[in-house]
Coordinates of C-alpha atoms in Angstrom, one line a residue:
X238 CA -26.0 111.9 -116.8
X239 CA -26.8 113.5 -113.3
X240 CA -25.9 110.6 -111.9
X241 CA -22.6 110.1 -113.4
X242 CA -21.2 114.1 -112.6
X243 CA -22.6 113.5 -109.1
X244 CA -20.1 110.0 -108.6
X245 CA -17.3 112.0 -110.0
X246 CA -17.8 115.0 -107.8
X247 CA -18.0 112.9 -105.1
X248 CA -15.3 111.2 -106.1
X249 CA -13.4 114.4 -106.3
X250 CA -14.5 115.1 -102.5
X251 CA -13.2 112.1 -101.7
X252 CA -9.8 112.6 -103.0
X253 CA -9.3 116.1 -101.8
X254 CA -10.3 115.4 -98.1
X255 CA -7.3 112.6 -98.1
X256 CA -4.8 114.6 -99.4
X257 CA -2.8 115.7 -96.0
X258 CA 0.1 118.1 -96.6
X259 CA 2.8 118.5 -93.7
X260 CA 6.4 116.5 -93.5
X261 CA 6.8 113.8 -94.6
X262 CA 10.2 112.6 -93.2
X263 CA 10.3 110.2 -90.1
X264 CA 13.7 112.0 -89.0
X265 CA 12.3 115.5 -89.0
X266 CA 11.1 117.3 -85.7
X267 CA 8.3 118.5 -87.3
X268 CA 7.4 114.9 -88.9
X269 CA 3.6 114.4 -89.5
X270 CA 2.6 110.7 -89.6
X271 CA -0.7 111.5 -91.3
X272 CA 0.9 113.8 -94.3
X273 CA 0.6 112.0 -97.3
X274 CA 2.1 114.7 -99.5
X275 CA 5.2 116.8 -98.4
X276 CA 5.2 120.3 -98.1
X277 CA 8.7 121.2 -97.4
X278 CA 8.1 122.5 -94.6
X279 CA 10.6 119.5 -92.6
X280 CA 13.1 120.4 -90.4
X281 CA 15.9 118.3 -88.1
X282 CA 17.4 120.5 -85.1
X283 CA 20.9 119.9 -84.5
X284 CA 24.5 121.0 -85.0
X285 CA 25.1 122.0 -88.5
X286 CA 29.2 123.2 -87.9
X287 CA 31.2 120.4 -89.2
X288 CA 34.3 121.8 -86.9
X289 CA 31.8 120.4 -83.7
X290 CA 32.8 117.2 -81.6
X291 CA 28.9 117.1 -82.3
X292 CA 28.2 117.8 -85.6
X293 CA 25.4 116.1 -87.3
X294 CA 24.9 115.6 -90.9
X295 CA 21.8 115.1 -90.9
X296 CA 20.7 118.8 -89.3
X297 CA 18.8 121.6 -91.5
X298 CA 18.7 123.9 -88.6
X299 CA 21.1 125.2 -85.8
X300 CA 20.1 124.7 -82.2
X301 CA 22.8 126.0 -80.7
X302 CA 24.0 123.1 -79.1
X303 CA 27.4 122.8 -81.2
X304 CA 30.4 121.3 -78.4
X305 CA 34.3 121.4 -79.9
X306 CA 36.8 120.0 -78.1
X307 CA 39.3 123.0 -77.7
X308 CA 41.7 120.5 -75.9
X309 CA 42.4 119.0 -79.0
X310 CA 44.5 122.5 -79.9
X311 CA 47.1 124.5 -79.2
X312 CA 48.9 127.6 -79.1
X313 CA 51.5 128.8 -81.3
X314 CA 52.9 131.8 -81.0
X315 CA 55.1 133.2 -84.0
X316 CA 57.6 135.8 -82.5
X317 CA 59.2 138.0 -85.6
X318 CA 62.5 139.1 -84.5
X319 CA 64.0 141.8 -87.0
X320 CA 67.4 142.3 -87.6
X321 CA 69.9 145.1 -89.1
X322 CA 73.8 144.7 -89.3
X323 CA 74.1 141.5 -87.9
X324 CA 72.1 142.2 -84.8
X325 CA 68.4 143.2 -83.6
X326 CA 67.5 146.8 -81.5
X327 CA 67.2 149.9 -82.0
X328 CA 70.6 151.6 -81.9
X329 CA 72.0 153.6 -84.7
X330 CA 72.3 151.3 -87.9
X331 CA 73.8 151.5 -91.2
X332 CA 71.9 151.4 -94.6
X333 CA 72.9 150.8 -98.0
X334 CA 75.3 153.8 -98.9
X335 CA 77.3 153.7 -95.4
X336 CA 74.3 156.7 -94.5
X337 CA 74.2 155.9 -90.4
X338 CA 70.3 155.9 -89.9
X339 CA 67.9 155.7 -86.7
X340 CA 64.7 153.3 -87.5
X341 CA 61.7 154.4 -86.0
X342 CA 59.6 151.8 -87.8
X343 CA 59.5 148.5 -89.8
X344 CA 56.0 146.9 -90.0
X345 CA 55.2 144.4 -92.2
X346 CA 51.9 143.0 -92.7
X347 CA 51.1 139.0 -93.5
X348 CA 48.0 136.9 -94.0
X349 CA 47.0 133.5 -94.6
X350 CA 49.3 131.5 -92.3
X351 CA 49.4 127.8 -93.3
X352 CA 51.1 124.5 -91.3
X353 CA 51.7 121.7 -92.8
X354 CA 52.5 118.2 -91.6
X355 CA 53.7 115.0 -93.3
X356 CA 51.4 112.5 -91.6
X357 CA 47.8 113.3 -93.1
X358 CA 45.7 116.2 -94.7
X359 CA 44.2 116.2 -91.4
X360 CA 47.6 117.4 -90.1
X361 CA 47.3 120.5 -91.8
X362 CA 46.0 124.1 -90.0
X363 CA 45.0 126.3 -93.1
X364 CA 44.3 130.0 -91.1
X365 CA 43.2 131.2 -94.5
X366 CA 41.7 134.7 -94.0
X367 CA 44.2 135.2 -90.8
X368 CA 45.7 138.8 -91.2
X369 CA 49.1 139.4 -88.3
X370 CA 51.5 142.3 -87.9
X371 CA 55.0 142.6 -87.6
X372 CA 55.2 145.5 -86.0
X373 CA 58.2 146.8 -84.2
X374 CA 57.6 151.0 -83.5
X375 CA 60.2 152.5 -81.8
X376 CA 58.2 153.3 -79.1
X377 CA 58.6 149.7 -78.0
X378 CA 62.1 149.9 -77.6
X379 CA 61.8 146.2 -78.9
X380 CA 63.0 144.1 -81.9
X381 CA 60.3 141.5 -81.6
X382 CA 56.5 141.0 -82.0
X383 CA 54.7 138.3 -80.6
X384 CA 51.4 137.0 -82.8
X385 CA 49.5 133.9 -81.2
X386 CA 47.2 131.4 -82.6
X387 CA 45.1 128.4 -81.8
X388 CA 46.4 125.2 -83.6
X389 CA 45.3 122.2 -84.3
X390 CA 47.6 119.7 -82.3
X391 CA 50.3 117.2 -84.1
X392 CA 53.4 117.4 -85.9
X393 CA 54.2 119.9 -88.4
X394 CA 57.1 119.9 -91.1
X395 CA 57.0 123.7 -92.2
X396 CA 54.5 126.7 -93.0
X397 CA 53.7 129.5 -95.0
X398 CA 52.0 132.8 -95.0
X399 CA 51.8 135.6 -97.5
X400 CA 53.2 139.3 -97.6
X401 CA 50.3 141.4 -98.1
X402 CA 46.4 140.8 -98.4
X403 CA 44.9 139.1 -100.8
X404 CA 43.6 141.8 -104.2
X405 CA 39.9 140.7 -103.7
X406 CA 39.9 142.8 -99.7
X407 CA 41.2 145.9 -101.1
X408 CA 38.4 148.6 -101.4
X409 CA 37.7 151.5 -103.8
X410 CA 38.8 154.7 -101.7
X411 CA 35.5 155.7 -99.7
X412 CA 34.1 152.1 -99.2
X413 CA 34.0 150.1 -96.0
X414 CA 37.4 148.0 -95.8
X415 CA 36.6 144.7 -95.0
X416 CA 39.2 144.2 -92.4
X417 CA 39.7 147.1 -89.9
X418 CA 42.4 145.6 -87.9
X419 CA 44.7 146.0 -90.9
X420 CA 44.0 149.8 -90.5
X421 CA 45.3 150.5 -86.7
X422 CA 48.7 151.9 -87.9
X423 CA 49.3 151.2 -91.6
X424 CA 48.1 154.0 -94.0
X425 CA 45.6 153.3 -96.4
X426 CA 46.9 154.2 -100.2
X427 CA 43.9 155.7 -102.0
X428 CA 46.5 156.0 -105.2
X429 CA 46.5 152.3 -105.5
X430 CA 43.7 151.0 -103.8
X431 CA 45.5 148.9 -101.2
X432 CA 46.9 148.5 -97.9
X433 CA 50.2 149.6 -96.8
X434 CA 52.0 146.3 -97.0
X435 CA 55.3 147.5 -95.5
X436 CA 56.2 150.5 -93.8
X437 CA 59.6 151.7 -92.9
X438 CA 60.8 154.8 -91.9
X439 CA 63.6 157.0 -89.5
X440 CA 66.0 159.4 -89.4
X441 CA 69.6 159.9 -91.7
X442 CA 72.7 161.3 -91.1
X443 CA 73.6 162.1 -94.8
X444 CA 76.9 164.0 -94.7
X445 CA 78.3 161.6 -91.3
X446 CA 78.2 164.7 -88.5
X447 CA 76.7 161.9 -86.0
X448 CA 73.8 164.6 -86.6
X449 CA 70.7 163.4 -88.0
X450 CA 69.5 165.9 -90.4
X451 CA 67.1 164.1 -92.7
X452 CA 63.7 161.8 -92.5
X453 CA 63.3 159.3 -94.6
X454 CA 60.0 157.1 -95.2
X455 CA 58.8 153.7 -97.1
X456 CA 55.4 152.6 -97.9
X457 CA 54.9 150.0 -99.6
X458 CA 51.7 148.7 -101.0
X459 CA 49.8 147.6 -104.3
X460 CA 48.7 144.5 -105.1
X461 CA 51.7 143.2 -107.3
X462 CA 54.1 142.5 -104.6
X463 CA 51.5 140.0 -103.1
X464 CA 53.8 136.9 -102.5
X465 CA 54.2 133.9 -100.7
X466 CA 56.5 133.4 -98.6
X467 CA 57.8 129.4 -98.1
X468 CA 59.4 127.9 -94.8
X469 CA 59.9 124.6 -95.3
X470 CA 61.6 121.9 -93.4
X471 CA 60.9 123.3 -89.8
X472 CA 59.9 120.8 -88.0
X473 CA 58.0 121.3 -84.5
X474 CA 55.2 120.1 -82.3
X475 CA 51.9 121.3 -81.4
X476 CA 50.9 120.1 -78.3
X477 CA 47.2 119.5 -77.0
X478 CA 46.8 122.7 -74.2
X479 CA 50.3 123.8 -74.5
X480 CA 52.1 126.5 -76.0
X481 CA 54.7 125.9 -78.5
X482 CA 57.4 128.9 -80.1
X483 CA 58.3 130.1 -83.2
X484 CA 60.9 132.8 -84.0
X485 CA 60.6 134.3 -87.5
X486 CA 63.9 136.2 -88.4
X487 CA 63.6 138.9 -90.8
X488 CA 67.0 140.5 -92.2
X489 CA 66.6 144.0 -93.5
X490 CA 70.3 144.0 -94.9
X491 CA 68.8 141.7 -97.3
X492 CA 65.5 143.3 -97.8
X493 CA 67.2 146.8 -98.6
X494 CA 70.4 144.8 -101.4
X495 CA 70.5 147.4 -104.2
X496 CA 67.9 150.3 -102.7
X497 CA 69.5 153.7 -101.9
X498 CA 67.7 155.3 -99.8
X499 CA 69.9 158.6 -99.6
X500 CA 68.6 159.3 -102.9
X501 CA 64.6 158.2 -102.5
X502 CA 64.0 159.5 -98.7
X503 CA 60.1 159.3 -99.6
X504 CA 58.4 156.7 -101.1
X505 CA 55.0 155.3 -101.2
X506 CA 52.8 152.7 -103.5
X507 CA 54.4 151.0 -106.4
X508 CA 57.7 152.0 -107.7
X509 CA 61.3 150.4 -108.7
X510 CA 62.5 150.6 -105.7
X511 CA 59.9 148.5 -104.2
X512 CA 60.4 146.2 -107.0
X513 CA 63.9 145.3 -105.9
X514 CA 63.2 145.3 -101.9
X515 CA 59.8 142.6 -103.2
X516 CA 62.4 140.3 -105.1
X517 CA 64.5 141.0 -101.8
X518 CA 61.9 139.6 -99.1
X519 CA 61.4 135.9 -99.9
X520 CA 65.6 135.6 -99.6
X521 CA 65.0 137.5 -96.0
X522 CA 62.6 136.2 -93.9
X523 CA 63.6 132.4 -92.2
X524 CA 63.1 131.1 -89.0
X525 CA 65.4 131.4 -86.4
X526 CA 67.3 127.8 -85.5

């Protein structure tokens, strides 16, 4: 009996002293030839972003040695040019009502720009999470803004972005907003916990004295009128290291069809005005042949 509980604890020493934790995979850095069990402890340095020239597949952990080839891009730069009465500055204008107004402002605010090509999936540039301005103050003296972005190179058949930010970004009135660059100028409506979406905003002369004698001001922003806005068949080229342009026409005649703004000089969040000038936008906003 001594005998046999002595052959099985040797037996048992035996066993134990060849058991060898430690990685077990040949293609890990960390790869222990003599581990006959695997502790999960492997690893495989290398470049874990699939956008990399470099990228391996086979990587669990970033080295830092990701390389992209930048010269397969390019630069497009969207210019939105905005328009009143047939023609774009700053000059005296007249709104809906024959009221002869003096814009100081019309900002609208996008996100999500989106190319798309005809030749491949691979053609497309989705710049989902991309928030641009069209911002136009009259400080400027301008009636055009300029936004830039990097490209993937090829042919492209049309693109679309959205007015607004996507519901899920807004924050509760107090809480850190996720994106501060959408807070530089537009106000932040705590009524409706969202973003100002569009602003728009001047001067009247109600009663036609060539004086202007009234303000008047348009903020627009909850997350209803989040829409998206469709260019199609514009076709261009984005060129490896070159710089291609875009102009984005937005017609306020046709954003402001049935709003008078006489008799709503201040406006702000959701109401039926906003409504209209939303079913307005899509009908507005083209690009420039």
């Amino acid at each position: 009996m001594k005998s046999a509980l002595f052959c099985l604890t040797l037996f048992a020493v035996l066993l134990s002293s060849c058991k060898r934790e430690g990685c077990t995979n040949p293609k890990a850095d960390n790869y222990a030839p003599d581990a006959n069990e695997d502790d999960g402890s492997c690893y495989i340095n290398g470049c874990t972003d699939e956008k990399a020239a470099n990228y391996s597949a086979d990587a669990t952990l970033d080295d830092g040695t990701c390389q992209y080839t930048y010269h397969e891009y390019g630069k497009l730069l969207l210019c939105f040019k905005h328009k009143m009465n047939n023609e774009s500055g700053f000059h005296p204008k007249t709104l809906p009502g024959n009221v002869v107004s003096r814009i100081n402002t019309h900002d609208l605010l996008f996100s999500n720009l989106h190319l798309h090509g005809d030749v491949s999936p691979s053609h497309h540039s989705d710049l989902k999470g991309t928030y641009f301005l069209s911002r136009v103050p009259y400080a400027t003296s301008n009636d055009a803004y300029i936004q830039e972005f990097n490209i993937k190179a090829g042919q492209y058949t049309g693109l679309k972005f959205n007015f607004g930010v996507d519901p899920e970004i807004n924050a509760e009135p107090g809480e850190a907003r996720k994106s501060n660059a959408l807070l530089n100028f537009l106000p932040y409506l705590t009524d409706y916990k969202s973003f100002a979406y569009l602003h728009f905003s001047g001067e009247l002369d109600t009663d036609g004295d060539y004086i202007y004698d009234s303000t008047f001001s348009y903020i627009m922003g909850h997350d209803s009128y989040n829409q998206e806005i469709n260019l199609d068949d514009v076709h261009f080229e984005i060129e490896s290291g070159k710089t291609a342009f875009l102009t984005i026409e937005i017609d306020w005649d046709k954003i402001l069809e049935g709003v008078d703004i006489k008799d709503n000089l201040i406006l702000e969040g959701k109401n039926s005005t906003f409504d209209q000038m939303s079913k307005n936008l899509s009908g507005a906003i083209r690009v420039e042949s």
